[in-house]
Short mmCIF file of C-alpha atoms and ligand atoms in Angstrom, two decimals:
data_model
loop_
_atom_site.label_atom_id
_atom_site.label_comp_id
_atom_site.label_asym_id
_atom_site.label_seq_id
_atom_site.Cartn_x
_atom_site.Cartn_y
_atom_site.Cartn_z
CA UNK A 113 96.50 114.46 109.74
CA UNK A 114 99.01 111.76 110.30
CA UNK A 115 100.27 110.01 107.21
CA UNK A 116 100.39 106.27 106.65
CA UNK A 117 102.15 104.46 103.80
CA UNK A 118 102.64 100.81 102.93
CA UNK A 119 103.01 98.46 99.99
CA UNK A 120 103.16 94.88 98.77
CA UNK A 121 105.42 93.45 96.07
CA UNK A 122 103.69 92.14 92.96
CA UNK A 123 105.57 88.86 93.02
CA UNK A 124 103.64 85.61 93.08
CA UNK A 125 100.22 85.52 94.69
CA UNK A 126 99.14 87.69 97.60
CA UNK A 127 98.76 85.26 100.51
CA UNK A 128 97.15 85.13 103.91
CA UNK A 129 100.34 86.45 105.56
CA UNK A 130 100.31 89.59 103.41
CA UNK A 131 96.63 90.00 104.14
CA UNK A 132 96.64 89.46 107.92
CA UNK A 133 100.03 91.11 108.48
CA UNK A 134 99.36 94.13 106.29
CA UNK A 135 96.46 94.73 103.89
CA UNK A 136 93.62 93.86 106.29
CA UNK A 137 94.96 96.38 108.80
CA UNK A 138 95.22 99.16 106.23
CA UNK A 139 91.46 99.19 105.82
CA UNK A 140 90.78 100.65 109.27
CA UNK A 141 93.62 103.16 108.93
CA UNK A 142 92.17 104.86 105.84
CA UNK A 143 89.37 106.32 107.97
CA UNK A 144 91.76 107.74 110.55
CA UNK A 145 94.75 108.95 108.56
CA UNK A 146 95.90 110.23 105.19
CA UNK A 147 96.91 106.97 103.55
CA UNK A 148 99.07 105.96 100.59
CA UNK A 149 99.07 102.34 99.49
CA UNK A 150 101.28 101.34 96.61
CA UNK A 151 102.27 98.27 94.65
CA UNK A 152 106.05 98.09 94.81
CA UNK A 153 106.84 96.92 91.30
CA UNK A 154 110.37 98.32 91.44
CA UNK A 155 111.10 96.08 94.40
CA UNK A 156 109.79 93.07 92.50
CA UNK A 157 112.70 93.12 90.05
CA UNK A 158 115.37 92.67 92.71
CA UNK A 159 115.28 88.89 92.20
CA UNK A 160 115.06 87.13 88.83
CA UNK A 161 111.48 87.57 87.55
CA UNK A 162 109.31 87.03 84.53
CA UNK A 163 108.94 90.36 82.66
CA UNK A 164 105.60 89.67 80.93
CA UNK A 165 104.11 88.66 84.28
CA UNK A 166 105.12 91.84 86.13
CA UNK A 167 102.43 94.15 84.78
CA UNK A 168 99.75 91.48 85.27
CA UNK A 169 100.78 90.89 88.85
CA UNK A 170 100.85 94.65 89.44
CA UNK A 171 97.25 95.06 88.25
CA UNK A 172 96.16 91.99 90.16
CA UNK A 173 97.71 93.25 93.39
CA UNK A 174 96.02 96.64 92.95
CA UNK A 175 92.69 94.87 92.41
CA UNK A 176 93.29 92.86 95.58
CA UNK A 177 93.80 96.08 97.57
CA UNK A 178 90.43 97.32 96.35
CA UNK A 179 88.74 93.96 96.84
CA UNK A 180 89.98 93.85 100.45
CA UNK A 181 88.31 97.17 101.13
CA UNK A 182 90.90 99.83 100.40
CA UNK A 183 88.79 102.68 99.12
CA UNK A 184 90.19 104.96 96.43
CA UNK A 185 88.07 107.87 97.67
CA UNK A 186 89.91 107.68 100.99
CA UNK A 187 93.38 106.32 100.18
CA UNK A 188 95.78 107.06 97.34
CA UNK A 189 96.37 103.75 95.59
CA UNK A 190 99.17 103.73 93.05
CA UNK A 191 102.01 101.89 91.38
CA UNK A 192 105.45 102.75 92.74
CA UNK A 193 107.10 103.10 89.31
CA UNK A 194 104.42 105.62 88.26
CA UNK A 195 105.82 108.13 90.74
CA UNK A 196 109.33 108.80 89.58
CA UNK A 197 110.36 110.54 92.77
CA UNK A 198 110.76 107.12 94.44
CA UNK A 199 113.80 106.21 92.37
CA UNK A 200 115.22 109.72 92.42
CA UNK A 201 115.10 110.06 96.18
CA UNK A 202 116.56 106.59 96.52
CA UNK A 203 119.70 107.75 94.74
CA UNK A 204 120.03 110.76 97.01
CA UNK A 205 119.54 108.62 100.12
CA UNK A 206 121.97 105.99 98.93
CA UNK A 207 124.82 108.50 98.89
CA UNK A 208 124.63 108.63 102.69
CA UNK A 209 123.71 105.04 103.46
CA UNK A 210 126.74 103.03 104.55
CA UNK A 211 127.15 99.69 102.78
CA UNK A 212 127.67 98.12 106.20
CA UNK A 213 124.10 99.00 107.18
CA UNK A 214 122.79 97.20 104.11
CA UNK A 215 125.05 94.17 104.51
CA UNK A 216 123.48 93.61 107.92
CA UNK A 217 119.94 93.24 106.57
CA UNK A 218 118.58 89.79 107.35
CA UNK A 219 116.42 89.63 104.23
CA UNK A 220 119.39 90.52 102.04
CA UNK A 221 121.52 87.87 103.69
CA UNK A 222 118.84 85.21 103.31
CA UNK A 223 117.88 86.03 99.74
CA UNK A 224 121.44 86.41 98.50
CA UNK A 225 122.51 83.19 100.17
CA UNK A 226 119.76 81.32 98.36
CA UNK A 227 120.45 82.87 94.96
CA UNK A 228 124.26 82.80 95.09
CA UNK A 229 126.55 85.83 94.63
CA UNK A 230 126.81 85.70 90.86
CA UNK A 231 123.02 85.79 90.49
CA UNK A 232 122.39 88.64 92.90
CA UNK A 233 121.89 92.07 91.39
CA UNK A 234 123.12 95.18 93.20
CA UNK A 235 119.47 96.18 93.61
CA UNK A 236 118.94 93.39 96.13
CA UNK A 237 121.47 95.10 98.38
CA UNK A 238 120.01 98.59 97.89
CA UNK A 239 116.42 97.36 98.15
CA UNK A 240 115.94 98.80 101.67
CA UNK A 241 117.09 102.23 100.48
CA UNK A 242 114.28 102.21 97.92
CA UNK A 243 111.93 101.20 100.71
CA UNK A 244 113.20 104.11 102.83
CA UNK A 245 112.54 106.39 99.88
CA UNK A 246 108.96 105.05 99.55
CA UNK A 247 108.34 106.00 103.16
CA UNK A 248 110.31 109.23 103.58
CA UNK A 249 108.95 110.86 100.42
CA UNK A 250 105.54 111.14 102.07
CA UNK A 251 106.83 112.35 105.43
CA UNK A 252 105.02 109.35 106.86
CA UNK A 253 104.20 108.91 110.53
CA UNK A 254 103.22 105.26 110.51
CA UNK A 255 104.05 102.24 108.36
CA UNK A 256 101.73 99.25 108.89
CA UNK A 257 103.71 96.10 108.05
CA UNK A 258 104.26 92.54 109.19
CA UNK A 259 107.02 91.68 111.64
CA UNK A 260 109.50 90.70 108.91
CA UNK A 261 109.81 94.37 107.89
CA UNK A 262 110.86 95.74 111.28
CA UNK A 263 114.55 95.74 110.41
CA UNK A 264 113.88 97.64 107.18
CA UNK A 265 111.84 100.16 109.14
CA UNK A 266 114.63 100.60 111.66
CA UNK A 267 117.04 101.25 108.78
CA UNK A 268 114.61 103.79 107.31
CA UNK A 269 114.64 105.65 110.62
CA UNK A 270 118.43 105.61 110.71
CA UNK A 271 118.66 106.93 107.16
CA UNK A 272 116.16 109.69 107.95
CA UNK A 273 118.07 110.73 111.05
CA UNK A 274 121.39 110.67 109.24
CA UNK A 275 120.16 112.90 106.42
CA UNK A 276 118.42 115.20 108.87
CA UNK A 277 121.76 115.61 110.66
CA UNK A 278 123.79 116.06 107.50
CA UNK A 279 121.47 118.32 105.50
CA UNK A 280 118.44 119.23 107.56
CA UNK A 281 119.92 122.26 109.31
CA UNK A 282 117.17 124.70 108.37
CA UNK A 283 113.43 124.66 108.79
CA UNK A 284 111.49 123.18 105.92
CA UNK A 285 108.30 125.20 105.82
CA UNK A 286 106.93 123.54 102.73
CA UNK A 287 106.58 120.29 104.62
CA UNK A 288 103.62 121.88 106.37
CA UNK A 289 105.35 122.04 109.73
CA UNK A 290 105.77 118.29 109.82
CA UNK A 291 108.41 118.46 112.51
CA UNK A 292 110.52 121.14 110.83
CA UNK A 293 113.04 118.51 109.73
CA UNK A 294 113.98 117.43 106.27
CA UNK A 295 112.43 114.03 106.98
CA UNK A 296 109.83 112.92 109.43
CA UNK A 297 111.20 109.86 111.28
CA UNK A 298 108.50 107.17 110.80
CA UNK A 299 107.39 104.34 113.04
CA UNK A 300 106.43 100.78 112.19
CA UNK A 301 102.89 99.73 113.06
CA UNK A 302 102.95 95.99 113.72
CA UNK A 303 99.55 94.36 114.36
CA UNK A 304 99.08 92.63 117.74
CA UNK A 305 97.89 89.49 115.92
CA UNK A 306 98.79 88.30 112.42
CA UNK A 307 102.18 89.99 112.27
CA UNK A 308 103.85 86.67 111.53
CA UNK A 309 101.64 84.09 109.86
CA UNK A 310 103.49 80.81 109.60
CA UNK A 311 103.70 78.24 106.82
CA UNK A 312 101.03 75.53 106.67
CA UNK A 313 103.70 72.89 106.26
CA UNK A 314 106.11 74.11 108.95
CA UNK A 315 104.99 76.12 111.95
CA UNK A 316 108.51 77.44 112.47
CA UNK A 317 108.95 79.22 109.15
CA UNK A 318 106.93 82.14 107.92
CA UNK A 319 104.33 81.88 105.19
CA UNK A 320 106.04 83.29 102.10
CA UNK A 321 105.51 83.84 98.40
CA UNK A 322 108.88 82.36 97.59
CA UNK A 323 108.48 79.01 99.37
CA UNK A 324 108.60 76.36 96.64
CA UNK A 325 105.47 74.50 97.70
CA UNK A 326 102.12 76.19 97.18
CA UNK A 327 100.76 73.88 99.89
CA UNK A 328 102.60 76.03 102.43
CA UNK A 329 100.34 79.06 101.95
CA UNK A 330 96.74 80.10 101.42
CA UNK A 331 96.56 82.56 98.55
CA UNK A 332 93.80 85.14 98.73
CA UNK A 333 92.47 83.98 95.37
CA UNK A 334 92.60 80.22 96.06
CA UNK A 335 89.32 78.54 95.07
CA UNK A 336 87.23 76.77 97.69
CA UNK A 337 88.43 73.24 96.95
CA UNK A 338 92.07 74.31 97.03
CA UNK A 339 91.61 75.90 100.46
CA UNK A 340 89.89 72.75 101.77
CA UNK A 341 92.67 70.62 100.37
CA UNK A 342 95.51 72.76 101.74
CA UNK A 343 93.97 72.84 105.21
CA UNK A 344 93.29 69.12 105.10
CA UNK A 345 96.93 68.42 104.27
CA UNK A 346 98.57 71.02 106.50
CA UNK A 347 100.97 69.94 109.21
CA UNK A 348 99.53 69.13 112.64
CA UNK A 349 100.67 67.13 115.69
CA UNK A 350 99.52 64.25 117.86
CA UNK A 351 98.85 66.10 121.12
CA UNK A 352 95.29 65.84 122.47
CA UNK A 353 93.07 68.93 122.10
CA UNK A 354 94.13 72.33 120.79
CA UNK A 355 96.04 75.15 122.53
CA UNK A 356 97.67 78.50 121.75
CA UNK A 357 100.60 78.63 124.10
CA UNK A 358 102.47 75.34 123.97
CA UNK A 359 105.90 76.07 122.43
CA UNK A 360 106.06 72.49 121.23
CA UNK A 361 102.98 73.11 119.07
CA UNK A 362 103.85 75.95 116.65
CA UNK A 363 101.43 74.65 114.00
CA UNK A 364 98.59 74.57 116.50
CA UNK A 365 99.23 78.13 117.63
CA UNK A 366 99.43 79.32 114.02
CA UNK A 367 96.19 77.71 112.88
CA UNK A 368 94.28 78.86 115.96
CA UNK A 369 95.60 82.40 115.45
CA UNK A 370 94.51 82.40 111.82
CA UNK A 371 91.08 81.19 112.89
CA UNK A 372 90.90 83.87 115.58
CA UNK A 373 91.71 86.78 113.28
CA UNK A 374 89.62 85.62 110.38
CA UNK A 375 86.51 85.20 112.56
CA UNK A 376 87.12 88.31 114.65
CA UNK A 377 86.77 86.28 117.84
CA UNK A 378 88.79 86.83 121.01
CA UNK A 379 91.48 84.40 122.05
CA UNK A 380 89.30 83.27 124.98
CA UNK A 381 86.37 82.59 122.68
CA UNK A 382 88.55 80.50 120.40
CA UNK A 383 89.98 78.58 123.35
CA UNK A 384 86.56 77.72 124.74
CA UNK A 385 85.26 76.79 121.29
CA UNK A 386 88.24 74.70 120.17
CA UNK A 387 90.21 73.39 123.14
CA UNK A 388 88.62 69.94 123.06
CA UNK A 389 88.32 69.63 119.29
CA UNK A 390 90.25 67.03 117.36
CA UNK A 391 92.23 68.07 114.31
CA UNK A 392 89.68 66.73 111.84
CA UNK A 393 86.86 68.85 113.26
CA UNK A 394 89.01 71.94 113.63
CA UNK A 395 90.33 71.69 110.08
CA UNK A 396 86.78 71.68 108.71
CA UNK A 397 85.87 74.62 110.95
CA UNK A 398 88.94 76.57 109.86
CA UNK A 399 88.52 75.85 106.15
CA UNK A 400 84.86 76.94 106.34
CA UNK A 401 85.82 80.17 108.11
CA UNK A 402 88.53 80.94 105.56
CA UNK A 403 86.17 80.32 102.65
CA UNK A 404 83.48 82.46 104.22
CA UNK A 405 85.95 85.31 104.77
CA UNK A 406 87.66 85.12 101.38
CA UNK A 407 84.65 84.48 99.18
CA UNK A 408 83.36 88.10 99.14
CA UNK A 409 86.90 89.37 98.52
CA UNK A 410 87.22 87.02 95.56
CA UNK A 411 83.85 88.10 94.16
CA UNK A 412 84.81 91.78 94.36
CA UNK A 413 88.18 90.96 92.81
CA UNK A 414 86.48 89.41 89.77
CA UNK A 415 84.23 92.43 89.42
CA UNK A 416 87.16 94.86 89.56
CA UNK A 417 89.23 92.86 87.10
CA UNK A 418 86.33 92.82 84.64
CA UNK A 419 86.50 96.63 84.37
CA UNK A 420 90.09 97.54 83.41
CA UNK A 421 89.15 101.19 82.80
CA UNK A 422 88.12 101.58 86.42
CA UNK A 423 91.39 100.17 87.74
CA UNK A 424 93.41 102.38 85.37
CA UNK A 425 91.57 105.43 86.68
CA UNK A 426 92.15 104.54 90.30
CA UNK A 427 95.87 104.05 89.70
CA UNK A 428 96.30 107.17 87.65
CA UNK A 429 94.44 109.34 90.15
CA UNK A 430 96.46 107.79 92.99
CA UNK A 431 99.75 108.43 91.22
CA UNK A 432 98.70 112.04 90.61
CA UNK A 433 97.96 112.72 94.28
CA UNK A 434 101.09 110.91 95.42
CA UNK A 435 103.35 112.76 92.97
CA UNK A 436 102.26 116.14 94.28
CA UNK A 437 103.41 115.32 97.78
CA UNK A 438 106.45 113.31 96.74
CA UNK A 439 107.73 116.16 94.56
CA UNK A 440 107.66 118.61 97.46
CA UNK A 441 109.91 116.37 99.54
CA UNK A 442 112.16 115.56 96.60
CA UNK A 443 112.67 119.23 95.72
CA UNK A 444 113.47 120.09 99.31
CA UNK A 445 116.03 117.32 99.48
CA UNK A 446 117.71 118.42 96.25
CA UNK A 447 117.87 121.94 97.64
CA UNK A 448 119.13 120.81 101.04
CA UNK A 449 121.84 118.72 99.42
CA UNK A 450 123.09 121.69 97.44
CA UNK A 451 121.94 120.92 93.91
CA UNK A 452 121.50 123.70 91.36
CA UNK A 453 117.79 123.79 90.62
CA UNK A 454 116.31 124.46 87.21
P1 LIG B 754 106.20 91.90 100.94
O1 LIG B 754 105.63 92.10 99.58
O2 LIG B 754 107.16 90.82 101.18
O3 LIG B 754 105.03 91.72 101.99
C1 LIG B 754 103.95 92.63 102.05
C2 LIG B 754 103.48 92.79 103.48
O4 LIG B 754 103.09 91.51 104.00
C3 LIG B 754 103.76 91.26 105.23
N1 LIG B 754 104.01 89.83 105.34
C4 LIG B 754 103.59 89.08 106.37
N2 LIG B 754 102.91 89.38 107.48
C5 LIG B 754 102.63 88.37 108.33
N3 LIG B 754 102.99 87.08 108.13
C6 LIG B 754 103.67 86.73 107.02
N4 LIG B 754 104.00 85.47 106.82
C7 LIG B 754 104.00 87.74 106.08
N5 LIG B 754 104.66 87.75 104.89
C8 LIG B 754 104.65 89.03 104.46
C9 LIG B 754 105.04 92.06 105.13
O5 LIG B 754 105.56 92.34 106.41
C10 LIG B 754 104.57 93.31 104.42
O6 LIG B 754 104.01 94.23 105.31
N6 LIG B 754 109.68 95.45 101.44
C11 LIG B 754 108.26 95.21 101.54
C12 LIG B 754 107.42 96.05 100.63
C13 LIG B 754 107.68 97.51 100.69
C14 LIG B 754 107.15 98.40 101.67
C15 LIG B 754 107.63 99.69 101.30
C16 LIG B 754 106.35 98.23 102.79
C17 LIG B 754 108.40 98.24 99.84
N7 LIG B 754 108.37 99.58 100.17
C18 LIG B 754 107.30 100.83 102.05
C19 LIG B 754 106.03 99.37 103.54
C20 LIG B 754 106.50 100.65 103.17
C21 LIG B 754 108.01 93.74 101.17
O7 LIG B 754 108.78 93.10 100.53
O8 LIG B 754 106.80 93.28 101.49
#
């Protein structure tokens, strides 16, 4: 069995980018692989945040996983901070991760530039080491993420290789023959479509939780009228007809792509359906499709949130299963790095 891991931060609302770039693709993987999907609450504190909101957002994100079709009888669903090995391994990895590698990270550069040096905690710099720990603990083969995470995945591979070279000299039987190395070197799994969903108000920047205007994104839990309104007001252009591949029309490409993925149609089908549409007609078509796709997810979400005991059970069972595997890796790494064991 190949292993798959991935996670979303419980900051702000889960949006269409998180869904199309990541969560939606996890659903198919749980039938093919051994899967671990977590809510990365420890990553969510790397920028200033509202403490009372964190646990709520964590529960809500877990409920969204389930509502989107992640099945707790197939996948382990858990909260990152419930499995202590994540933080422990991060410390061990950080001893061999050059600061220069972290300084190069685009997301660190962008986020720290926005916040200003005095407001940036050290954890923002070491964030990708925690992410590497999330992945390497499970000896993962594949990590399904959106395109913005490729650099972090590349760093994870470099960290794994570096520690394998430094400390992985002997065979690690307990890892179940997973390559015979200390760490399996994982690969990113980027979806062919939806890997980079763009903002509704600017087709050149990515849809993001941190963009100041909520008009720039569709949140998975947006009510019907909000979706209609956001689509009605989203940025368009004054070219005739609609097309995917005109570089001067990034908004057009983005909205058509969203429509394509959400309806499950092929690109050709979307072209023949929409090429002669005007924006007004297409916007109604797109808003209807989004509502139709999201409505069942929202209904399941409400159901799950109305039964807190159920969610608690899912998360506690998930953390139990994850800890068993994570502890094996962690103990091997302690041993490999020369620590005196209890
Ligand atoms: P986060 O919470 O920013 O995003 C969660 C997932 O959504 C994808 N994504 C997008 N995909 C397409 N278009 C967009 N506009 C868009 N915005 C976000 C992200 O690529 C991601 O897959 N560091 C990670 C969380 C993390 C993680 C991990 C992921 C922590 N540890 C271990 C995988 C494995 C993050 O901040 O994702």
